[in-house]
Every structure is written in structure tokens, then in C-alpha cells.
Short mmCIF file of C-alpha atoms in Angstrom, two decimals:
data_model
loop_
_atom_site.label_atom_id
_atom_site.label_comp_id
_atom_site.label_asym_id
_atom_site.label_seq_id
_atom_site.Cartn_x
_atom_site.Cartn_y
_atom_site.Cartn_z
CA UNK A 1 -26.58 0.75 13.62
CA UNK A 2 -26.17 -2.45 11.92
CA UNK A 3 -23.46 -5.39 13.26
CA UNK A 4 -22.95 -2.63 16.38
CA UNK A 5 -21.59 0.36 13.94
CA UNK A 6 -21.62 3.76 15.28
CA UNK A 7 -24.76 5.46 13.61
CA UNK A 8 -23.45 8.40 11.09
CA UNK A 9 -25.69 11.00 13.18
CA UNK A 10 -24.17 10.19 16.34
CA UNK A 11 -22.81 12.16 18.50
CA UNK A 12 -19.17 12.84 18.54
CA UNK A 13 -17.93 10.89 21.33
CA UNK A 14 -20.70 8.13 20.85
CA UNK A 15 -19.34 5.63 23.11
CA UNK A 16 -20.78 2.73 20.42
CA UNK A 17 -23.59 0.94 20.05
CA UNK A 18 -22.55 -2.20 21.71
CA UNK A 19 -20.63 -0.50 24.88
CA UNK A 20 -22.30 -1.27 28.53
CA UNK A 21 -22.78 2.77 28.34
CA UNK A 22 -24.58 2.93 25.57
CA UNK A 23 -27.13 5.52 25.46
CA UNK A 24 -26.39 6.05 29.31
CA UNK A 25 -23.55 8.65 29.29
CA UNK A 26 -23.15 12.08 29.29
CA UNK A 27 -22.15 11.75 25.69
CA UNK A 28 -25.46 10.15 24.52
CA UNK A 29 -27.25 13.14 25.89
CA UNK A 30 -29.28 14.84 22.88
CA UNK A 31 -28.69 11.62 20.58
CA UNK A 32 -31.56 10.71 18.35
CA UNK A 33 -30.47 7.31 18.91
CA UNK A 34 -30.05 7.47 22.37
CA UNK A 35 -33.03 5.40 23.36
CA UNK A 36 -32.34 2.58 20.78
CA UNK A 37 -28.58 2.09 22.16
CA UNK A 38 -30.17 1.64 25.95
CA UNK A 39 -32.31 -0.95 25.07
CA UNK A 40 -30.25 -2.83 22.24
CA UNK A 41 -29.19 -6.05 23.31
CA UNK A 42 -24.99 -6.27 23.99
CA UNK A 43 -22.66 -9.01 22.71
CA UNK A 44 -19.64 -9.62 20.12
CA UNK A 45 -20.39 -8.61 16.74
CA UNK A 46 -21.28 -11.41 14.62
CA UNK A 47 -19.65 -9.96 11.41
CA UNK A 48 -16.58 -11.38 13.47
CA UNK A 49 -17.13 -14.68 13.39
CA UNK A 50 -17.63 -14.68 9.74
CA UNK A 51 -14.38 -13.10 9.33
CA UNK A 52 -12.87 -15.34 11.23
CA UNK A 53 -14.35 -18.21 9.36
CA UNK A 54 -13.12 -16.63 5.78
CA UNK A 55 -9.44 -15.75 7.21
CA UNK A 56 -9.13 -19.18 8.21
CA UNK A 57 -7.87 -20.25 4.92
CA UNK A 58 -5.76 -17.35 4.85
CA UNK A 59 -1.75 -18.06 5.77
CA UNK A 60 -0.31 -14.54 6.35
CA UNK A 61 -1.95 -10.81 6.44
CA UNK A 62 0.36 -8.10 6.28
CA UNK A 63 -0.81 -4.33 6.50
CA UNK A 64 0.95 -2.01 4.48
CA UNK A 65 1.01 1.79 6.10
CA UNK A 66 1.97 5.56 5.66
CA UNK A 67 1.89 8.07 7.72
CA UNK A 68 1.73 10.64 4.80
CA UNK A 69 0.21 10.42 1.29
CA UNK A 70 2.17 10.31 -2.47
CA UNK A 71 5.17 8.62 -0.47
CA UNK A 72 4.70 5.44 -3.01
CA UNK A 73 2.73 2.72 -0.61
CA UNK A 74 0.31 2.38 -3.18
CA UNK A 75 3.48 1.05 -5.56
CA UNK A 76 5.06 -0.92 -3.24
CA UNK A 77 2.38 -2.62 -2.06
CA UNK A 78 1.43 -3.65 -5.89
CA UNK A 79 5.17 -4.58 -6.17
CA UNK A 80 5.25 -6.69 -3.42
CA UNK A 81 1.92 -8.39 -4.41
CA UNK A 82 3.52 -8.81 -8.13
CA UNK A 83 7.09 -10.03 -6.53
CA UNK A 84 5.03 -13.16 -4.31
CA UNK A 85 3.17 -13.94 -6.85
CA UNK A 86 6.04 -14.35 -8.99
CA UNK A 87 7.54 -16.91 -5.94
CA UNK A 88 4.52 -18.98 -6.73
CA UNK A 89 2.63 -17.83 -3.56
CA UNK A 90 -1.12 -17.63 -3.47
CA UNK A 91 -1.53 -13.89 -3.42
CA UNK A 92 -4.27 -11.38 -2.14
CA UNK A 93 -4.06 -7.68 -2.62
CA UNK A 94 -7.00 -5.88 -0.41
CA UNK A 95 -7.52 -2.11 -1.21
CA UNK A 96 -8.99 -0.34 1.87
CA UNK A 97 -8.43 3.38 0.23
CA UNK A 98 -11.49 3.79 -0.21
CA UNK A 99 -11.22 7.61 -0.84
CA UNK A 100 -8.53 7.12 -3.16
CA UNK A 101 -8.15 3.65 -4.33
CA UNK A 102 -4.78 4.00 -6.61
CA UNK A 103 -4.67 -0.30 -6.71
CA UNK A 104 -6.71 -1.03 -9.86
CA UNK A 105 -4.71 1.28 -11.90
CA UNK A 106 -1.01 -0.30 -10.37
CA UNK A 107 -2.25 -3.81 -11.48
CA UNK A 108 -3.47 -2.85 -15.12
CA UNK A 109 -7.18 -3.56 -13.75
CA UNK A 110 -8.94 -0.39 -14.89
CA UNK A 111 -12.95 -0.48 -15.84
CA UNK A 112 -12.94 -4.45 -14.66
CA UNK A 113 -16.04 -5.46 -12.27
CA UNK A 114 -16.49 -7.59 -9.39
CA UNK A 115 -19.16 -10.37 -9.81
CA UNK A 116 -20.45 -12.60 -7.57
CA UNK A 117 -20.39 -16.40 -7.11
CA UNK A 118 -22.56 -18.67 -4.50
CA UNK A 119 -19.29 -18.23 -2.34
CA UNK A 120 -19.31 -14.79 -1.92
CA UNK A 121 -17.65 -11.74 -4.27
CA UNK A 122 -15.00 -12.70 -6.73
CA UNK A 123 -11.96 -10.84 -6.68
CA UNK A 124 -10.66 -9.75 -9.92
CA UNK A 125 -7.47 -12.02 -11.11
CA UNK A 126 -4.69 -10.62 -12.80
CA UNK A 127 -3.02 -13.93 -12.77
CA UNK A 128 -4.17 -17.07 -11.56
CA UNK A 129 -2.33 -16.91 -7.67
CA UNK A 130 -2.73 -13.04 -7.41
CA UNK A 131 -6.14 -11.69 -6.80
CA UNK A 132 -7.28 -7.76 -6.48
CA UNK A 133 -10.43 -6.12 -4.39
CA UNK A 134 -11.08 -2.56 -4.42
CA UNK A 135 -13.84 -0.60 -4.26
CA UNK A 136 -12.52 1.30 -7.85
CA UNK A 137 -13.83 -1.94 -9.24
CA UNK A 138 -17.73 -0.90 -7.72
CA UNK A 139 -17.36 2.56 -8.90
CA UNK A 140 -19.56 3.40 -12.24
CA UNK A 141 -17.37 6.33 -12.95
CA UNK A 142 -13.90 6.62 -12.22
CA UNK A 143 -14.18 10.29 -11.82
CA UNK A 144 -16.93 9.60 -8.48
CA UNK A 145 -15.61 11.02 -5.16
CA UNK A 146 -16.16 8.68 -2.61
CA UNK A 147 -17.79 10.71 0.46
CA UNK A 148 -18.72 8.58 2.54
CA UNK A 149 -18.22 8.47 6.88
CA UNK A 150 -16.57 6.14 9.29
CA UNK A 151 -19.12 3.81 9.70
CA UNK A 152 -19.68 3.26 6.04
CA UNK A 153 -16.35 2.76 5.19
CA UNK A 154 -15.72 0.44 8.08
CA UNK A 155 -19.04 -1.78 6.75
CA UNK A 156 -17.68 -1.86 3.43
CA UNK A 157 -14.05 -3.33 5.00
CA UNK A 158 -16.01 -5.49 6.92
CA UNK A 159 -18.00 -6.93 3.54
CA UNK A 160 -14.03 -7.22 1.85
CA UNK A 161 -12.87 -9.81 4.79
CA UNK A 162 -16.20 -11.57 5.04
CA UNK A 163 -18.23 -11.88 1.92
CA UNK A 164 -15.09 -12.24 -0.33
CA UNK A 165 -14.13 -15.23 -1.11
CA UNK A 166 -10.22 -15.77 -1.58
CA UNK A 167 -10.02 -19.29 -1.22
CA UNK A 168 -6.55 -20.47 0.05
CA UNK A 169 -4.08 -17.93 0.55
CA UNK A 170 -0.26 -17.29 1.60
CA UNK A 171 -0.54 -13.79 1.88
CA UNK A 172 -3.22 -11.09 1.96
CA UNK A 173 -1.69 -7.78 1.21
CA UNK A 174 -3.74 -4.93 2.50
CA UNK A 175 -3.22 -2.25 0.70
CA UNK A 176 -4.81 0.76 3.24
CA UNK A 177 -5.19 4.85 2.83
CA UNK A 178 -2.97 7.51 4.95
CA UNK A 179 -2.36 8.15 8.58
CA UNK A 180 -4.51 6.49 11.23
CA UNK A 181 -7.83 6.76 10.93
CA UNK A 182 -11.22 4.90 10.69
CA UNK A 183 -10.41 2.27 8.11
CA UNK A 184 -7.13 1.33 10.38
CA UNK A 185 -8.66 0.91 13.40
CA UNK A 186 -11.32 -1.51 11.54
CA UNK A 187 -8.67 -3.81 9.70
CA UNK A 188 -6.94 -4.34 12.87
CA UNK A 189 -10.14 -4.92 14.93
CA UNK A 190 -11.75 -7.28 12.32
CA UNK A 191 -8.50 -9.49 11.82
CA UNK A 192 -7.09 -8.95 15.49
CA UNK A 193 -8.91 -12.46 16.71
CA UNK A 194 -7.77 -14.09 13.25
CA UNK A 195 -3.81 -12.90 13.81
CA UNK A 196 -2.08 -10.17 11.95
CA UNK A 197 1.55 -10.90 10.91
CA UNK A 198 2.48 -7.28 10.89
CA UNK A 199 2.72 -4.00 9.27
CA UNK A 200 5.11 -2.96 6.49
CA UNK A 201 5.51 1.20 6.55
CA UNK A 202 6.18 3.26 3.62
CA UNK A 203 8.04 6.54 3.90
CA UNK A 204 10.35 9.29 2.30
CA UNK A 205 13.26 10.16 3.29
CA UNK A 206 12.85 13.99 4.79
CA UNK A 207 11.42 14.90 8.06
CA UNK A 208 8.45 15.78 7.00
CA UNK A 209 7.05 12.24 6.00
CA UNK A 210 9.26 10.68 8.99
CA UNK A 211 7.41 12.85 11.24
CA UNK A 212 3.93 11.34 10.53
CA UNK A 213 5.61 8.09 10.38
CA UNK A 214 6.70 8.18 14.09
CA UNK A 215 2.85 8.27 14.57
CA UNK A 216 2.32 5.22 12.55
CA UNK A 217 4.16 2.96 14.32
CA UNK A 218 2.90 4.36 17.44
CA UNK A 219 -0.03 3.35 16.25
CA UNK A 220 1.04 0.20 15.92
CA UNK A 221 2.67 -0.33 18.70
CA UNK A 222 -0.39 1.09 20.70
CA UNK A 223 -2.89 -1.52 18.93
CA UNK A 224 -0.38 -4.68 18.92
CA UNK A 225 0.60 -5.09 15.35
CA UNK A 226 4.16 -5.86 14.59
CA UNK A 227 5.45 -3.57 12.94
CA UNK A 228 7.58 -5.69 10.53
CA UNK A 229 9.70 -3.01 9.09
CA UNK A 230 10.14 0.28 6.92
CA UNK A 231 10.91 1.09 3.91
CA UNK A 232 12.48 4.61 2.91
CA UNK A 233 10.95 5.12 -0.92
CA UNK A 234 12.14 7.44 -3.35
CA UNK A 235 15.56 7.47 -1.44
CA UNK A 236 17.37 9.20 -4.38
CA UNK A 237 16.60 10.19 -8.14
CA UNK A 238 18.44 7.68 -9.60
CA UNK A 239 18.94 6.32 -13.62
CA UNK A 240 21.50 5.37 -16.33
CA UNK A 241 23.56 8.44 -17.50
CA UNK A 242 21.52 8.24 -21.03
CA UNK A 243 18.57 7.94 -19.25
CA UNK A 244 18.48 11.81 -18.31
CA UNK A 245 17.07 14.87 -20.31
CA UNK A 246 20.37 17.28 -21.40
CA UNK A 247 19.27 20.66 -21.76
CA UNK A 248 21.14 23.84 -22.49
CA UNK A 249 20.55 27.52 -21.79
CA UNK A 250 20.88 29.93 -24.46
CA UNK A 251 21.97 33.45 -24.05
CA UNK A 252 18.12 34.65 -23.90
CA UNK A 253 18.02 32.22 -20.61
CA UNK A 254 15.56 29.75 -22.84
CA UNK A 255 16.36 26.00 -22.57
CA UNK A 256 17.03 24.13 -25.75
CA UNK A 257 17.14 20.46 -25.89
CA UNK A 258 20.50 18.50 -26.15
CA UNK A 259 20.15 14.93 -25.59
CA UNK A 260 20.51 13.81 -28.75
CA UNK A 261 23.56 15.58 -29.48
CA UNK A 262 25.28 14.70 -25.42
CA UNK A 263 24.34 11.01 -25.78
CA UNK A 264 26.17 10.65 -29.14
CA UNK A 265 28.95 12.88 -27.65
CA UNK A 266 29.19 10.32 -24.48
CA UNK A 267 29.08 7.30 -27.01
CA UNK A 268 31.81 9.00 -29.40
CA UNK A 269 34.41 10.72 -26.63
CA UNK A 270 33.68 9.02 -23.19
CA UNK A 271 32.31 5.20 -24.03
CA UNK A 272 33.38 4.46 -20.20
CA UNK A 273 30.54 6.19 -18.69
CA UNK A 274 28.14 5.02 -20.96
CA UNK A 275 27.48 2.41 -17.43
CA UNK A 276 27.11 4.55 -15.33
CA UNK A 277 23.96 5.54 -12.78
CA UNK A 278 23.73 8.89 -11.92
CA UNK A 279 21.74 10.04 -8.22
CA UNK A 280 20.43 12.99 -7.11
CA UNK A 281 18.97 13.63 -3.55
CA UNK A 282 15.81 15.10 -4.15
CA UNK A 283 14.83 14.77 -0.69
CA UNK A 284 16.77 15.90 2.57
CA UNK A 285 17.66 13.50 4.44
CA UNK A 286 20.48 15.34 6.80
CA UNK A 287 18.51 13.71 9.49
CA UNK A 288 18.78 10.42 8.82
CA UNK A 289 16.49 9.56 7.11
CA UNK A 290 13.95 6.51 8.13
CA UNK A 291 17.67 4.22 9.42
CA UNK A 292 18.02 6.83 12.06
CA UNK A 293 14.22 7.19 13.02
CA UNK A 294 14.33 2.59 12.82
CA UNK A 295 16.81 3.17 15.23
CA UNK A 296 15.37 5.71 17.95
CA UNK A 297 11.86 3.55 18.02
CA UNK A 298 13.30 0.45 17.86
CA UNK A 299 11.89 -0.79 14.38
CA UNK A 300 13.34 -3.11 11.58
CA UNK A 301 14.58 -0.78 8.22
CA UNK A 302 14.14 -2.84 5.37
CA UNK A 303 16.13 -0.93 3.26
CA UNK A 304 15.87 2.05 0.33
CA UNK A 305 14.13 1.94 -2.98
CA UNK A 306 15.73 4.83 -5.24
CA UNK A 307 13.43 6.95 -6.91
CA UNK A 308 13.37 5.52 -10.42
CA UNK A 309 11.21 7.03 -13.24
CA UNK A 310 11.09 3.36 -15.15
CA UNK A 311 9.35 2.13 -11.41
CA UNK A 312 6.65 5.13 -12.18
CA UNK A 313 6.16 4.01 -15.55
CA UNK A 314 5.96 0.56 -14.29
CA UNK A 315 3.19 1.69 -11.93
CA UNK A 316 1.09 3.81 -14.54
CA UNK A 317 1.14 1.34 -17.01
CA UNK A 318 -0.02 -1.32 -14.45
CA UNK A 319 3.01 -4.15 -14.68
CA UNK A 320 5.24 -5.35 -12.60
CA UNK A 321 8.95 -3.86 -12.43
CA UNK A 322 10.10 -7.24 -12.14
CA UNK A 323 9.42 -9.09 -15.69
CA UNK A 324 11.98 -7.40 -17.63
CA UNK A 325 15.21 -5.14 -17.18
CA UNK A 326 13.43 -1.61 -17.54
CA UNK A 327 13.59 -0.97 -13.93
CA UNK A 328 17.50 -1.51 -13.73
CA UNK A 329 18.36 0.37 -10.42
CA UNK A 330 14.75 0.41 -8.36
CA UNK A 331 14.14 -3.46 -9.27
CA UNK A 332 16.80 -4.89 -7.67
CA UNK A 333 16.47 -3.01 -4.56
CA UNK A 334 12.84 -3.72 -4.05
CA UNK A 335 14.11 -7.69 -5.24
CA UNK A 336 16.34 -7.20 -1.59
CA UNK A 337 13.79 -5.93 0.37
CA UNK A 338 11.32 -8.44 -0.11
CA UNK A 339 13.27 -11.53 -0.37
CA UNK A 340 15.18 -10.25 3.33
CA UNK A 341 11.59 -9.67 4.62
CA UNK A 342 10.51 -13.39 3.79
CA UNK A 343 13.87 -14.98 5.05
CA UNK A 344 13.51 -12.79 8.23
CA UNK A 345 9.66 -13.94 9.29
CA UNK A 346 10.18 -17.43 7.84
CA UNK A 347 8.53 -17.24 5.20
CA UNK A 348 10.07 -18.72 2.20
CA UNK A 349 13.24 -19.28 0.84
CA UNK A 350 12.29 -19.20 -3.40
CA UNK A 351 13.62 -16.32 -5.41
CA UNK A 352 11.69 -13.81 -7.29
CA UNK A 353 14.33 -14.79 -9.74
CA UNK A 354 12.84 -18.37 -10.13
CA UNK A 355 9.62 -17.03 -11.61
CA UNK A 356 10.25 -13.48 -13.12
#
């Protein structure tokens, strides 16, 4: 019940420890902690004010959301993190999946440990402005399931904003798991006195990832975060012409491979198309997609991201999709989104250009 958590063998509508009801309501009934909560003294939590105190040197926070899983927030918040960095901002990247923290991996940070300083934990550095915390850093096998309940995860959020020390920073990206649930409510509760900028929200294009996302930004609308904009990811399948597998089917309906023999056949007989980008809609998006949804609840689009295999590879192999010309068609797009996004809130006006 420490800092005025909800014990883990509470009961299910335990009103918390620090309410004026506490151990006095109908719901406390039965409680083995019922008695403790009655007499425990009230007040703000003091975990707070050192939050508060560690935020101060922080410029900008920005959530970044989901209302489904696998719809790439993971990537773009790693891509964002990479492309203000890259601007020459002081950069923070905060992983609060703590079931599934995909972060390390993005950034190339695999098997590297957190250590600890007379200011507090260290986060690891990938580069001298950007800075990473996860707990996949605090895990001694990457294989470990993380099974652990609301009030544990929202203590081990609580020891991110307070007993890390960032030193001065632009932006803090938090990077944080799926739907709305016990680690959102705890972000926005723990930084609501310190100011949130807003919430970037990460979807597909089909109805079945927009429908979840309607729920995210009622979320945020519901706890008073901006909701700064979405992004529709994976808006297309999209590469260079000699970028795709050919295959061909034989009269025994096997597939043999081609490629070889169509990209010399392009080269030799049709040079012209040798530039072009070829796009397939892998997802439907006869509804609209997230511009219609923007729209209807009155929300900023950023813009799309095509699906780009070169932006997966990025992400596996931990680098940003910004430091060369590998990620030809998904680069550029995410280049626009972030550069509007600063412009629009006021940001900056630098290029990711100037430092990539």
C-alpha cells in the first residue's frame, strides 16, 4: 500500500487507499486491508512531488498511443525519438510496455543494463542527446514474461519519472503499451500537475484498429490530454518495382522463383519503369480510413506512413530509417509528419535534413 497504491489483494472496486472512503464503503467490506485503509492517514502522494521536481527540467512530454497492438507505435515512436535527435534536440524515449517492451530492440539496445549514479538511474544512451529506459533493460532473460498487476506496474512508472535522472530535456517520448489501461491512467496522473503536451495515436487503416482508436482519444479527451494528432501506419504496401519477389506458377500449381530473370527483363525491355513504386492496399480502408474518423471526432491527422519492408528492417535491426536512402518511400513520409507536427505546436523550425 506504499505512496497510496491500491494493494494487489484488494478488492475489485477498492475505492484506494488514500480516498476519504477508504475502508468505509460497501466495497471495502471483506477486505483484508480494510482496517489499515480506515485508519491510514490521507493526503497527496509524495511520489508526486518528486516527479514534479525531476520533470522540471523536462521541456515537452508527448504520449504516444494505440488503441490496438502490432499497428507499428512501437516504430514510430523509435522513429520519432531517432528523427529529434537528429534536429539536435535533447531526447528521452520512456518505455511503459512493460508486458511487452519492443523499445530496446527498435534502438539496437539489446542485453544493455541500467546502472545507477548518486542522481538516480542512468538511462541507457544510444547517442549523446537521445536516451532509452525500459524495463527490457532490468530483465535477466529476454525470454521472462512480465506478470505482474496494476499496482506494480504503476510503482515501477512511478520509479521511471522520479528516480531517473534525464537531466535537461526537449522532449520525453513515452513510448506506452495498448488500449487504456493501468499504465495510462498512471502516466497521465503522475505528469498531469507537471503538464502534458499531448498524445500522438498510432493506427491502421481498417475499421478494425480505427474502432479501438475512437476509444483512445476518448480517453483522452475524457482525462484532458491533447490529443495532438494521428497517424494512419502501414497505409499501403509500398516499394520500388525491383524491390518485389516475382514468382511464377507452374503447371503443377508450384511457385518457382523469377526475380532474377523479370528484373533483368525490366532493365533490358522496359528501362522506364525501372523508377517506379509500386502499392498495394493491404488493408481496407473503404471507410476512410483514420482522415475520415480525424474528421468525425474532431482530431488533427498527421498524415500516412506506407507500409515499407526497408522501415521493418530498419526497426529489427535497431537504426534509424533516416541515416541513409534504404527507406526511400516510408522515410520521407514519416520526415513530413514530424517536421508538420513541430511547426504546428511551435516547436522548432530545424530539419531532420540538417543532421541526418
Amino acid at each position: 500500500m506504499e505512496n497510496g497504491e491500491i494493494p494487489e489483494d484488494a478488492n475489485e472496486n477498492c475505492p484506494g487507499p488514500q480516498s476519504e472512503s477508504a475502508g468505509k464503503s460497501d466495497a471495502c467490506q471483506g477486505c483484508p486491508n480494510q482496517s489499515i485503509c480506515a485508519t491510514a492517514p490521507k493526503g497527496p502522494d509524495p511520489d508526486l512531488v518528486s516527479i514534479a521536481e525531476r520533470m522540471a527540467t523536462v521541456k515537452h512530454k508527448i504520449l504516444v498511443l494505440s488503441g490496438k497492438g502490432g499497428v507499428g507505435k512501437s516504430t514510430f515512436s523509435a522513429q520519432l525519438s531517432f528523427a529529434l535527435a537528429a534536429m539536435d534536440f535533447q531526447v528521452g524515449l520512456m518505455d511503459i510496455d512493460i508486458c511487452g517492451p519492443s523499445i530496446p530492440k527498435m534502438l539496437g539496445l539489446e542485453g544493455q543494463d541500467v546502472h545507477q549514479s548518486n542522481l538516480g538511474w542512468s538511462p541507457v544512451y544510444i547517442e549523446s542527446n537521445l536516451g532509452v529506459m525500459s524495463i527490457g533493460f532490468m530483465l535477466p532473460n529476454p525470454d521472462d514474461a512480465v506478470i505482474w498487476r496494476g499496482p506494480r506496474k504503476n510503482g515501477l512508472i512511478k520509479q521511471f519519472l522520479k528516480d531517473v535522472y534525464w537531466g535537461e530535456l526537449d522532449f520525453l517520448i513515452v513510448d506506452a503499451p495498448p488500449g487504456t489501461s493501468d499504465e495510462h491512467i498512471s502516466i497521465v496522473q503522475c505528469l498531469e500537475a507537471t503538464g502534458i503536451d499531448g498524445a500522438i495515436i498510432v493506427t491502421t487503416p481498417q475499421q478494425v484498429s480505427l474502432i479501438d482508436v475512437r476509444k483512445e482519444v476518448s480517453f483522452c479527451k475524457k482525462v484532458g490530454v491533447k490529443v495532438l494528432g494521428v497517424v494512419e501506419n502501414m497505409s499501403g504496401l509500398t516499394q520500388p518495382l525491383l524491390d518485389l519477389k516475382f514468382l511464377k506458377a507452374t503447371e503443377t500449381e508450384e511457385q518457382v522463383d523469377v526475380t532474377e530473370w523479370a528484373a533483368e527483363y525490366i532493365r533490358e525491355k522496359a528501362p522506364e519503369l525501372l523508377n517506379l513504386i509500386t502499392c498495394s492496399e493491404v488493408f481496407d480502408s473503404s471507410g476512410g480510413g483514420a482522415a475520415k474518423m480525424c474528421r468525425e471526432m474532431g482530431v488533427p491527422f498527421l498524415g500516412k506512413v506506407p507500409l515499407d519492408p526497408q522501415l521493418c528492417k530498419a526497426a529489427e535491426e535497431g537504426r534509424s530509417c533516416f541515416g541513409d536512402q534504404k527507406c526511400r518511400v516510408s522515410a520521407p513520409a514519416l520526415k513530413k509528419i514530424i517536421e508538420n507536427l513541430i511547426e504546428s505546436q511551435g516547436f522548432s523550425t530545424m530539419s531532420i535534413d540538417d543532421k541526418a
